[in-house]
Amino acid sequence: MKKWMWLAGLSLLLLCVWTVIEKGSGYFGKSYTDTVAFHDDFARFTEGLLLFELAPPKSTVDQSVASWEIDQYRMDNNSLTDQIQMVRDQYADAISAAEEEGDNSLVEELEEQRGEEILSVRENFSDDEAAKKAIIEQREADYEEALEQLASQKAQFEGQAAGYVYQLRDLDSGEVFTKGTINDEPFFEQVYSAQEPLYFSNGYWSFDFPYDDANSTLADNRFSGVIQIPEKGVAGASVISGINQFRLLKFFLYFLLAVVAAGAWWLVKKRPVRTAWYTGLTSYHKWQKLAVEWKLIGFTVSAMLALAAANHFAAVLTRPWESGSGSFLEVFIALALAVLFWSLSILQAIWLWQHFGKWSYLKEELQKSFTASQAYSAKDAFLNRTLGFQMSWVLAVVFLWGAGTALMVFQPVAVIIWLPATLLIGLPSLLFLMTRFGYLNRLLQGTEQLAAGSLGAELKVKGKSPLSRHAQHLNVLREGFKSSVSERAKSERLKTELITNVSHDLRTPLTSIITYTDLLKNEDLADEERRKYVDILDRKSERLKVLIEDLFEVSKMASGNAELTKQRLDMKQLVTQALAEHEEAVVEAELDVRITAPDQPVYAAVDGQKWWRLLDNLILNATKYSLPGSRVYIGLTQGAGELAMTMKNVTRYELGDNTEELLERFKRGDTARKTQGSGLGLAIAQSIVDLHGGQMKLEVDGDLFKVTVLLPNQQ
């Protein structure tokens, strides 16, 4: 029995400490007039003073009606058809009953009344004056109802106003309102000035007057002066009751403070704790068998409930008391719950302290816990970080998506955020997840076919993900495919790629050629227009010719069928001649070309014709896509066994960071495709460098575009 008394005593002691800390600051060294309860009571009194004595509601109702009020009135009263039908339904039963009784005069009277009401409804919807009249009548009815609401509360205000005296002056009219005698040393005083006046703010009395729009029937008067409670003895009943409760609670908190000191001394000196009381319990041995997660969760939950119960007890204890024993019963229940949860928390704290006497014990059990084992297993998901982060991202998106959907059920306004997030993040992430699982399923099928001895179709490799690398590994196992099947598949892919990429750039000149050819068939066409159309046809056909020749050239070199005739050439001289050849285009593009090269000749073994084509493509690329008025830098350097040529220019268009796309066929620097060109220039240059066993690299740093050509220097 002693152990339970000690546990309950310590719980009660901690509860007292918590209550003193939580509520003491609002009572120690303060008076009732400093409390929130008194300020709320005083605010209620001042607003009642304005409503009932200083600035009661206006005696007349605003007769002006805005056009939007008429529209709102008609919207609130349903459609014209609905109202007419409602009137007819209202009289239908009465007219039918009169007809069955054969009372024709009553039938005529009811039909006449029905017609008058229908006519009135029609007038309200067709005649603005009738609608205004109805709105004003409703406004007056609401006004009368609000007055009745205030009148029913006036007696309550008069009871609350007892004990208050005031001397206030209307800042607008100068009128002075006085009640009682102002005291030099009052129990309470509130002073108002022109800078901080007394005015109506609403919130403490119930009425239906508008107070925040142009049709307000409440006065906006402002007052300066003073409001007092001259002596404590003359204060109103609510203030006296508040003072008495404040004194009692203040005394009680001081008493709790003394109890805390005495209880702490008693527990330490007279009743020291014996942990064997609690470790010998049967429940302790059962508790020891629980996983460490449940031990910690149990303690955390009970501690949180203990703090919540302590807060509730402190709040109930200092709540304004009501008549009867209900409030005391509530305090007792709150006290019992708080002691119970504090006792559970202390008991579990003792068990934890005894069970995990050393940090090493807790650490060892945590490492063996179910959570730790799951965490170690979950780490395997990040053996490949890319796949792990992609999985985490999708799971986070799905979770937030579900949470947002649930929030939207309770807060429909959340659809403003939920819908864009769904369209821009949720659905793409879901599609990404489904695509990944689809890709994984295909890989699993391919693996199953390999295990069964069937090579099947070649697995597609998408991107650079771990799944794609796995697909590459599987494809390595398919080297037994016949070369003819591989070549045929390659041919089909090239055909599809050609059709896809070339269709757009070939369609435009071809369409123009067809169109202007049809126009030339017109025999009545003027000579000047005919010459103009022929010029256009010439340009478009030349454009088409360039596209086809470039396409043929890059396809030939990419297939490895191009032949090289290497010669020992001065690369510096080739660059100079190429620039001279394009001098007119450079001037037209307003570019300043700067060449940096060694003083002596720079020789390399290259195919002169094809290397000239490379320089031609790079220089034309610079003239088309460089920012007018900028500089183009061409550099030649010769190192040990390697020759490097660089070309740098400031781009006219934004390229982004994906430089690999620029080497694709039919790729242009201007995505709008407004400039002339086939989009094959860099692709042809890349093929020429590859044929020579070199390397071409593209770099983009903001708007700076840099091409670097590295060539083995075999002199």
XYZ file of C-alpha atoms in Angstrom, residues 270-657:
388
model
C 10.428 10.661 5.544
C 9.344 8.509 2.620
C 12.291 7.846 0.293
C 11.422 5.750 -2.723
C 12.331 2.091 -2.947
C 12.550 0.956 -6.554
C 12.124 -2.671 -5.443
C 8.465 -1.819 -4.718
C 7.856 -1.410 -8.449
C 10.376 -3.793 -10.038
C 8.894 -6.700 -8.093
C 5.471 -6.261 -9.652
C 4.168 -8.920 -12.047
C 3.300 -6.173 -14.527
C 6.985 -5.136 -14.587
C 8.095 -8.575 -15.792
C 5.425 -8.538 -18.478
C 6.537 -5.029 -19.442
C 10.142 -6.225 -19.802
C 9.090 -8.644 -22.532
C 7.736 -5.838 -24.699
C 9.765 -4.509 -27.602
C 11.719 -1.366 -26.818
C 9.454 0.589 -29.209
C 6.367 -0.206 -27.127
C 8.184 0.686 -23.911
C 9.165 4.107 -25.213
C 5.809 4.713 -26.914
C 3.927 3.795 -23.744
C 5.976 6.216 -21.668
C 5.675 8.996 -24.255
C 1.893 8.627 -24.550
C 1.343 8.547 -20.797
C 3.631 11.582 -20.323
C 1.709 13.525 -22.966
C -1.610 12.569 -21.362
C -0.217 13.601 -17.968
C 0.741 17.056 -19.272
C -2.640 17.453 -20.995
C -4.482 16.417 -17.819
C -2.368 18.842 -15.749
C -3.211 21.683 -18.131
C -6.891 20.768 -17.960
C -6.824 20.686 -14.169
C -5.164 24.107 -14.001
C -7.701 25.522 -16.475
C -10.696 24.054 -14.618
C -9.334 25.263 -11.299
C -9.112 28.891 -12.437
C -12.280 28.907 -14.542
C -15.100 31.232 -13.339
C -17.144 29.175 -10.910
C -20.779 28.495 -11.541
C -23.482 27.990 -8.963
C -24.026 24.506 -7.650
C -21.629 21.608 -7.216
C -21.042 20.889 -10.916
C -17.808 22.860 -11.076
C -16.391 21.187 -7.949
C -17.185 17.790 -9.428
C -15.377 18.795 -12.608
C -12.321 19.875 -10.575
C -12.336 16.551 -8.724
C -12.546 14.534 -11.958
C -9.758 16.597 -13.530
C -7.616 16.067 -10.407
C -8.205 12.300 -10.425
C -7.309 11.973 -14.120
C -4.178 14.080 -13.699
C -2.962 12.035 -10.722
C -3.676 8.797 -12.601
C -1.685 9.778 -15.708
C 1.165 11.269 -13.689
C 1.363 8.032 -11.668
C 1.521 5.949 -14.841
C 4.259 8.183 -16.226
C 6.328 8.037 -13.028
C 5.915 4.253 -12.794
C 7.130 3.769 -16.382
C 9.987 6.200 -15.776
C 11.144 4.047 -12.834
C 10.888 0.915 -14.953
C 12.872 2.496 -17.785
C 15.527 3.693 -15.353
C 15.912 0.245 -13.836
C 15.733 -1.642 -17.132
C 18.166 0.633 -18.953
C 20.463 1.478 -16.062
C 23.317 2.018 -18.486
C 23.293 3.680 -21.874
C 24.954 0.605 -23.373
C 21.908 -1.521 -22.445
C 19.522 0.868 -24.167
C 21.806 1.141 -27.173
C 22.051 -2.636 -27.468
C 18.275 -3.123 -27.268
C 17.685 -0.331 -29.762
C 20.024 -2.021 -32.219
C 18.066 -5.272 -31.846
C 14.679 -3.602 -32.072
C 12.154 -4.209 -34.831
C 12.464 -0.599 -35.985
C 16.246 -0.852 -36.285
C 16.012 -4.116 -38.234
C 13.499 -2.533 -40.602
C 15.710 0.536 -40.941
C 18.713 -1.604 -41.836
C 16.586 -3.430 -44.392
C 15.297 -0.134 -45.738
C 18.886 1.015 -46.276
C 19.125 -1.629 -48.992
C 16.699 0.502 -50.998
C 19.510 3.064 -51.223
C 22.226 0.695 -52.340
C 21.578 2.460 -55.598
C 20.966 6.063 -54.565
C 19.230 7.115 -57.748
C 16.583 4.417 -57.440
C 16.207 5.029 -53.716
C 15.684 8.768 -54.066
C 13.237 8.262 -56.924
C 11.236 5.859 -54.777
C 11.286 8.282 -51.811
C 10.183 11.149 -54.020
C 7.226 9.233 -55.445
C 6.149 7.985 -52.009
C 6.323 11.528 -50.596
C 4.267 12.867 -53.494
C 1.646 10.124 -53.083
C 1.440 10.765 -49.340
C 1.066 14.519 -49.732
C -1.387 13.981 -52.555
C -3.573 11.827 -50.318
C -3.260 14.291 -47.430
C -4.229 17.147 -49.753
C -7.248 15.195 -50.992
C -8.384 14.579 -47.403
C -7.841 18.248 -46.543
C -9.907 19.308 -49.541
C -12.878 17.337 -48.167
C -12.883 19.493 -45.025
C -11.532 22.693 -46.607
C -12.822 22.945 -50.197
C -10.784 26.131 -50.696
C -7.691 23.899 -50.676
C -8.617 22.884 -54.229
C -6.836 26.087 -55.333
C -3.541 24.446 -54.343
C -4.559 20.790 -54.728
C -5.619 20.964 -58.382
C -2.395 22.581 -59.747
C -0.298 20.306 -57.524
C -2.197 17.289 -58.841
C -1.765 18.299 -62.465
C 1.873 19.411 -62.195
C 3.254 17.038 -59.553
C 0.824 14.275 -58.554
C -0.187 12.895 -61.947
C 3.322 13.158 -63.468
C 4.765 11.378 -60.426
C 2.108 8.671 -60.641
C 2.788 8.273 -64.346
C 6.533 8.098 -63.601
C 5.923 5.367 -61.008
C 3.696 3.363 -63.357
C 6.243 3.734 -66.161
C 9.017 2.480 -63.865
C 6.973 -0.526 -62.773
C 6.064 -1.238 -66.382
C 9.722 -1.116 -67.323
C 10.579 -3.397 -64.384
C 7.913 -5.893 -65.478
C 9.413 -5.995 -68.960
C 12.860 -6.649 -67.492
C 11.452 -9.442 -65.338
C 9.852 -11.015 -68.400
C 13.140 -10.749 -70.284
C 15.011 -12.372 -67.391
C 12.436 -15.160 -67.262
C 12.880 -15.778 -71.015
C 16.668 -15.916 -70.607
C 16.305 -18.406 -67.769
C 14.075 -20.551 -70.034
C 16.690 -20.472 -72.806
C 14.716 -18.156 -75.118
C 16.546 -14.998 -76.167
C 13.388 -13.156 -77.151
C 13.378 -9.504 -78.210
C 16.068 -7.038 -77.236
C 15.288 -5.132 -74.082
C 15.006 -1.371 -74.436
C 17.389 0.783 -72.438
C 15.735 3.971 -71.212
C 17.843 6.748 -69.759
C 20.603 6.154 -67.246
C 18.641 4.666 -64.376
C 19.626 1.478 -62.505
C 16.888 -0.345 -64.394
C 18.395 0.753 -67.695
C 21.812 -0.468 -66.575
C 20.212 -3.779 -65.651
C 18.672 -3.884 -69.110
C 22.127 -3.269 -70.598
C 23.511 -6.192 -68.613
C 20.727 -8.410 -69.887
C 21.375 -7.282 -73.441
C 25.010 -8.302 -73.112
C 23.761 -11.870 -72.738
C 22.067 -11.646 -76.129
C 25.261 -11.538 -78.193
C 24.198 -14.793 -79.859
C 21.677 -12.950 -81.981
C 22.296 -13.309 -85.665
C 23.980 -10.269 -87.159
C 21.361 -10.112 -89.873
C 18.561 -9.676 -87.323
C 20.576 -7.000 -85.555
C 21.288 -5.163 -88.794
C 17.678 -5.353 -89.831
C 16.514 -3.957 -86.507
C 19.120 -1.225 -86.835
C 17.943 -0.430 -90.355
C 14.337 -0.189 -89.191
C 15.292 2.106 -86.339
C 17.289 4.375 -88.655
C 14.393 4.507 -91.062
C 11.989 5.492 -88.310
C 14.411 8.096 -86.981
C 14.913 9.531 -90.456
C 11.184 9.797 -91.097
C 10.565 11.400 -87.698
C 13.379 13.973 -87.781
C 13.466 14.924 -91.434
C 9.715 15.255 -91.962
C 9.415 18.674 -90.317
C 12.338 20.361 -92.080
C 11.490 18.867 -95.485
C 7.797 19.647 -95.248
C 8.149 23.454 -95.200
C 10.144 23.971 -98.473
C 8.266 21.156 -100.199
C 4.912 22.699 -99.287
C 6.089 26.071 -100.609
C 7.261 24.481 -103.876
C 3.886 22.783 -104.388
C 1.974 25.951 -103.542
C 3.900 28.277 -105.859
C 3.936 25.662 -108.625
C 0.132 25.658 -108.511
C 0.134 29.458 -108.609
C 2.373 29.465 -111.711
C -0.217 27.356 -113.547
C -2.469 30.406 -113.643
C -2.232 31.748 -117.217
C -3.452 35.202 -116.154
C -0.565 35.675 -113.753
C 1.413 38.892 -114.295
C 5.055 38.648 -115.374
C 6.300 40.424 -112.278
C 4.450 38.033 -109.953
C 5.571 35.055 -112.069
C 9.242 36.109 -111.668
C 8.671 36.589 -107.950
C 7.206 33.089 -107.604
C 10.055 31.602 -109.659
C 12.580 33.256 -107.300
C 10.775 31.777 -104.321
C 10.744 28.352 -105.965
C 14.476 28.682 -106.629
C 15.219 29.496 -102.987
C 12.995 26.743 -101.641
C 14.383 24.133 -104.007
C 17.937 25.185 -103.102
C 16.965 24.885 -99.462
C 15.548 21.410 -100.086
C 18.693 20.434 -101.958
C 20.907 21.528 -99.038
C 18.805 19.537 -96.589
C 18.956 16.385 -98.685
C 22.707 16.712 -99.340
C 23.414 17.305 -95.641
C 21.245 14.382 -94.677
C 23.009 12.142 -97.184
C 26.403 13.349 -95.971
C 25.759 12.749 -92.264
C 24.110 9.379 -92.928
C 27.062 8.281 -95.050
C 29.609 9.277 -92.434
C 27.559 7.829 -89.554
C 27.345 4.468 -91.366
C 31.160 4.369 -91.698
C 31.104 4.265 -95.513
C 32.946 7.578 -95.956
C 36.546 7.325 -97.104
C 39.360 9.549 -95.862
C 42.263 10.902 -97.931
C 44.605 12.270 -95.314
C 47.254 14.895 -96.041
C 49.679 16.812 -93.880
C 48.088 20.268 -93.724
C 48.704 23.500 -91.848
C 45.645 23.827 -89.611
C 46.359 27.487 -88.936
C 46.267 28.260 -92.648
C 43.049 26.242 -93.109
C 41.316 28.269 -90.389
C 42.520 31.556 -91.896
C 41.307 30.594 -95.381
C 37.946 29.410 -94.074
C 37.416 32.724 -92.285
C 38.362 34.636 -95.425
C 35.817 32.558 -97.378
C 33.080 33.583 -94.939
C 34.177 37.161 -94.413
C 30.957 38.523 -95.889
C 28.774 36.388 -93.561
C 30.893 37.416 -90.548
C 30.516 41.109 -91.398
C 26.782 40.724 -91.971
C 26.434 39.031 -88.578
C 28.366 41.974 -86.994
C 30.936 39.665 -85.404
C 34.530 40.330 -84.406
C 36.615 37.171 -84.904
C 39.826 36.800 -82.900
C 42.349 34.024 -83.669
C 44.881 32.761 -81.143
C 47.512 30.397 -82.557
C 51.253 29.673 -82.313
C 53.558 31.713 -84.521
C 54.814 28.625 -86.355
C 52.586 26.421 -88.568
C 50.415 23.803 -86.850
C 50.425 20.596 -88.906
C 48.048 17.651 -88.729
C 47.204 14.673 -90.958
C 43.561 15.220 -92.034
C 41.290 14.861 -95.067
C 41.449 18.434 -96.372
C 38.019 18.405 -98.015
C 36.211 17.019 -95.011
C 38.150 19.186 -92.538
C 37.241 22.199 -94.652
C 33.603 21.089 -94.331
C 34.030 20.911 -90.530
C 35.448 24.449 -90.367
C 32.743 25.640 -92.751
C 29.984 24.216 -90.528
C 31.459 25.621 -87.300
C 31.947 29.121 -88.752
C 28.449 29.156 -90.300
C 27.053 27.950 -86.968
C 28.750 30.911 -85.256
C 27.436 33.460 -87.803
C 23.867 32.175 -87.471
C 23.608 31.804 -83.705
C 26.065 34.366 -82.256
C 24.823 37.542 -80.609
C 25.286 40.469 -83.044
C 28.118 42.791 -82.003
C 29.889 40.108 -79.969
C 33.305 38.465 -80.443
C 34.132 34.968 -81.664
C 37.358 33.455 -80.347
C 39.171 30.706 -82.291
C 42.161 29.108 -80.648
C 44.732 26.549 -81.844
C 47.065 24.814 -79.425
C 49.465 21.948 -80.004
C 50.408 19.633 -77.182
C 52.184 16.328 -76.826
C 50.548 14.092 -79.412
C 47.358 16.136 -79.564
C 46.067 19.184 -81.376
C 43.244 21.226 -79.892
C 41.022 23.738 -81.671
C 38.470 25.790 -79.712
C 35.757 28.164 -80.884
C 33.875 30.339 -78.386
C 30.972 32.701 -79.028
C 28.107 34.355 -77.157
C 24.827 32.768 -78.237
C 21.855 34.682 -79.527
C 19.412 32.106 -78.135
C 19.165 30.415 -74.759
C 20.569 26.887 -75.091
C 20.054 25.387 -71.649
C 22.469 22.912 -70.094
